[in-house]
Amino acid sequence: MAALKPPAAERRRPALLTGLVAAQALAAVFFAADAATDLLNAPWTPHTLIEAFVALALGAGVVIGAVELRAALERLRAQETALAAARGALSTVVAAQFRDWALTPAETDVAWLALKGLDVAEIAALRGSAQGTVRAQLARVYAKAGVSGRAQFAALFVEELLAQGVPEADGAHEASRRQA
Amino acid sequence: MRPADTPPAKAVGGDPHPPVLWDPVVRLTHWTIAVAIVVNYALTEDGGTTHVWVGYLALAILVLRLVWGFVGPAEARFAAFPPAPRAALAHLADLAAGRPGRYRSHNPAGALMAYALWAMLAVVIATGILMTAGGPGDEALMRAAVERDDWSILTGATPWVGDAAAEVLEEVHEVAANLLLLLAALHIAGVAVESRAMRTNLVRAMLPWRR
Ligand code: HEM
Ligand code: HEM
C-alpha cells in the first residue's frame, strides 16, 4: 500500500544540496592551495589577490550552503513528524470511536482491517473465519456506526480530521526535538 | 498488520538512539574519506599526481565534515559526541559487561575513534602538502621551479623545507598513513562489535544510497 510522504522534490533537495556543497568545498580548497602556493613563491600580485578572494568567497559559500542544507533537512523532518503525529492522532480518534460504538472485540478487529483497506476475502483469510462471518460482522459495525457501507465508514474519520485540523501529538513532537 | 483496540504506537520518546539514517553530508564525507584513504594507500603511485589530487580531495571533504560539525543537525555536531576518554573507557567496560548504553550520536568510544581518524588524516595530508610544497604534483612543481631558475628541486630538495625536514616529513607521512589504516581496521572491528552488542546494524544508517 502506498504511504504518504513529503513531496518528491522536498526529498531530493538534501541530496542535491549535499553535492553542491561538496563541489564548493573542493573548489575552495583548490583555490586556497593555489593562492597559498603563489603567495609563498611570490609577493602579492593582482592574480594572487583574486585567487585569495575567490577562495574566501567559495569558503563562505560552503558555510552558507551547509546552513541552507541543515534547514532543508529540518523542514523534511518536521513534515515527517507532522505526518507521524497525524497518524497517531487518527488511530486515537478511531479507537475512541470504536469504544463509543461498543464494538465487540471481534468487530473491532474486523473494523480496523476494513479501515486499512482490506476486502472481505482478505479479512476472512487473515482471521481464519468464513467470508459470511466477516460480512455479518461488518454489517453490524456499519449499523452501530450508522453508515451504509465501507466508503461512508472511512469517510467518517477523514471528515473528523479535516474538520478539526491535525491535533498535536505531544509525545511525537518531543521525540523529534530530541532527535533534531 | 495487528488489529487491536489501539494499534501499536510508533516508539515516541523513550531511550535515545543513534540515527536510523545519518544525514547525507555525514554519509558522503564518510565514504569519500574512506575510499580516498584506501586508494591513496594502496592504488596510486606514492607522491604521483593522482596521489596528490586524491589527497586534496580528501582535504576538501574533511573540511566539509568539520564545518558540518558546527552547523549540521544536532546528532552530527561535535557537541553531540565530544571527545571524552573517560566516557569512552566507561562505555567499553559497559560493552564488555554486555550492557552498552544508548546514545543519540556516536558512542563515546566511537567518537574518540572518529577524532583519531580525522586527526591522523589531517597529519597525513599536512605532511603531504608540505612535502610537495603545495604544488599540484611532482611534474608541475618541477617545471615551475625550473622556470624560476630554482634547480634545487632536481637535486631532491623541496622549496618549502630543507632536505633534512623533507626526510622527516616523508617519514611522518608514511608512519601516519600506516597508523591511519590500523585505526580504520580497528574502527571497522568496533562497528561490528557494537552492532552485535546493540542488536542494531549500525552500517545500515551509514549506507550512501539509502534515502
Ligand atoms: C588520503 C591521504 C593520504 C594517504 C593515505 C597517503 C599515503 C601515502 C603512502 C602510504 C605513501 C608511501 C610512503 C612510503 O612508503 O614512503 C605516500 C607517499 C607520498 N605521499 Fe601520500 N598519502 C595521502 C595524502 C597525500 C597528500 C595530500 C600529498 C601531497 C599533497 C601526498 C604526497 C605524498 C608524497 C610526495 C609521497 C612520496 C614520499 C616519498 O618520496 O616517499 N600524500 N603517501
Ligand atoms: C578507511 C576507512 C574508514 C574511515 C577512515 C572511517 C572513518 C569514520 C569516521 C571518521 C566516522 C565518524 C563519522 C562522522 O561522524 O562523520 C565513522 C563512522 C562510521 N563508520 Fe567508518 N570509516 C572507514 C571505514 C568504514 C567501513 C568499511 C565501514 C563499514 C563496514 C564503516 C562504518 C562506519 C559506521 C557504521 C559508522 C557510524 C558508527 C556509529 O554509529 O557511531 N566505516 N567512520
mmCIF file of C-alpha atoms in Angstrom, chain A residues 12 14 18 21-22 25-26 29-30 33 37 40-41 62-63 66-67 69-70 73 77 87 91 95 99 108-109 112-113 116 118 126 171-172 175 178-180, chain B residues 1 3-7 10 12-14 17 23-25 28 53 56-57 59-61 63-64 67-68 71-75 77 104 133-135 148 160 211:
data_model
loop_
_atom_site.group_PDB
_atom_site.id
_atom_site.type_symbol
_atom_site.label_atom_id
_atom_site.label_comp_id
_atom_site.label_asym_id
_atom_site.label_seq_id
_atom_site.Cartn_x
_atom_site.Cartn_y
_atom_site.Cartn_z
ATOM 1 C CA ARG A 12 15.565 15.125 -3.317
ATOM 2 C CA PRO A 14 19.120 17.431 0.603
ATOM 3 C CA THR A 18 24.970 17.963 -0.445
ATOM 4 C CA VAL A 21 28.250 21.956 -1.039
ATOM 5 C CA ALA A 22 30.822 19.200 -1.616
ATOM 6 C CA ALA A 25 34.346 22.681 -0.734
ATOM 7 C CA LEU A 26 36.539 21.094 -3.421
ATOM 8 C CA VAL A 29 40.367 24.030 -1.182
ATOM 9 C CA PHE A 30 41.957 24.066 -4.627
ATOM 10 C CA ALA A 33 46.032 25.882 -2.042
ATOM 11 C CA THR A 37 51.490 28.476 -3.081
ATOM 12 C CA LEU A 40 54.806 31.741 -0.695
ATOM 13 C CA ASN A 41 56.611 31.803 -4.003
ATOM 14 C CA VAL A 62 30.379 26.247 1.776
ATOM 15 C CA VAL A 63 29.234 27.523 5.163
ATOM 16 C CA ALA A 66 25.705 23.922 4.761
ATOM 17 C CA VAL A 67 23.348 26.101 6.815
ATOM 18 C CA LEU A 69 21.123 22.248 3.800
ATOM 19 C CA ARG A 70 20.519 21.889 7.520
ATOM 20 C CA LEU A 73 16.793 18.616 6.375
ATOM 21 C CA ARG A 77 11.935 16.044 9.368
ATOM 22 C CA ARG A 87 -1.264 9.057 12.054
ATOM 23 C CA SER A 91 -5.663 5.988 15.488
ATOM 24 C CA ALA A 95 -10.064 3.629 18.826
ATOM 25 C CA ARG A 99 -15.276 2.018 22.121
ATOM 26 C CA THR A 108 -13.176 -4.111 16.445
ATOM 27 C CA ASP A 109 -10.589 -6.268 14.687
ATOM 28 C CA TRP A 112 -9.656 -1.915 11.799
ATOM 29 C CA LEU A 113 -8.858 -4.208 8.887
ATOM 30 C CA LYS A 116 -6.985 -0.250 6.434
ATOM 31 C CA LEU A 118 -8.599 -4.963 3.171
ATOM 32 C CA LEU A 126 -6.307 -13.179 7.957
ATOM 33 C CA GLY A 171 4.972 12.676 22.512
ATOM 34 C CA ALA A 172 5.914 12.672 18.842
ATOM 35 C CA ALA A 175 10.854 12.900 20.270
ATOM 36 C CA ARG A 178 15.335 15.350 20.938
ATOM 37 C CA GLN A 179 16.471 13.926 17.626
ATOM 38 C CA ALA A 180 16.694 17.175 15.739
ATOM 39 C CA MET B 1 -0.894 -5.721 10.418
ATOM 40 C CA PRO B 3 -5.704 -5.484 14.700
ATOM 41 C CA ALA B 4 -6.201 -4.411 18.286
ATOM 42 C CA ASP B 5 -8.044 -1.852 20.299
ATOM 43 C CA THR B 6 -5.225 0.602 19.748
ATOM 44 C CA PRO B 7 -2.686 -0.061 17.035
ATOM 45 C CA LYS B 10 5.423 4.361 16.934
ATOM 46 C CA VAL B 12 7.990 8.017 20.699
ATOM 47 C CA GLY B 13 10.285 9.488 23.310
ATOM 48 C CA GLY B 14 11.938 6.759 25.347
ATOM 49 C CA HIS B 17 19.120 6.055 19.959
ATOM 50 C CA ASP B 23 22.257 12.768 7.089
ATOM 51 C CA PRO B 24 23.613 12.950 3.526
ATOM 52 C CA VAL B 25 26.677 15.029 4.441
ATOM 53 C CA LEU B 28 29.032 11.386 1.705
ATOM 54 C CA TRP B 53 44.896 15.195 -6.221
ATOM 55 C CA TYR B 56 43.438 17.339 -1.812
ATOM 56 C CA LEU B 57 40.009 15.817 -2.436
ATOM 57 C CA LEU B 59 41.215 17.536 2.486
ATOM 58 C CA ALA B 60 38.205 19.300 0.941
ATOM 59 C CA ILE B 61 35.810 16.631 2.178
ATOM 60 C CA VAL B 63 36.921 20.419 5.792
ATOM 61 C CA LEU B 64 33.267 19.990 4.798
ATOM 62 C CA VAL B 67 32.110 22.693 9.020
ATOM 63 C CA TRP B 68 29.150 20.303 9.334
ATOM 64 C CA VAL B 71 26.283 23.834 11.548
ATOM 65 C CA GLY B 72 24.831 20.352 10.847
ATOM 66 C CA PRO B 73 21.841 18.720 12.536
ATOM 67 C CA ALA B 74 22.214 18.018 16.264
ATOM 68 C CA GLU B 75 23.405 14.423 16.018
ATOM 69 C CA ARG B 77 27.554 18.129 15.625
ATOM 70 C CA ARG B 104 21.862 9.741 20.194
ATOM 71 C CA ALA B 133 55.329 22.414 -1.364
ATOM 72 C CA GLY B 134 51.637 22.873 -2.008
ATOM 73 C CA GLY B 135 52.127 22.053 -5.670
ATOM 74 C CA ARG B 148 62.230 30.246 -11.716
ATOM 75 C CA TRP B 160 59.352 24.937 1.275
ATOM 76 C CA ARG B 211 17.001 7.728 1.439
#
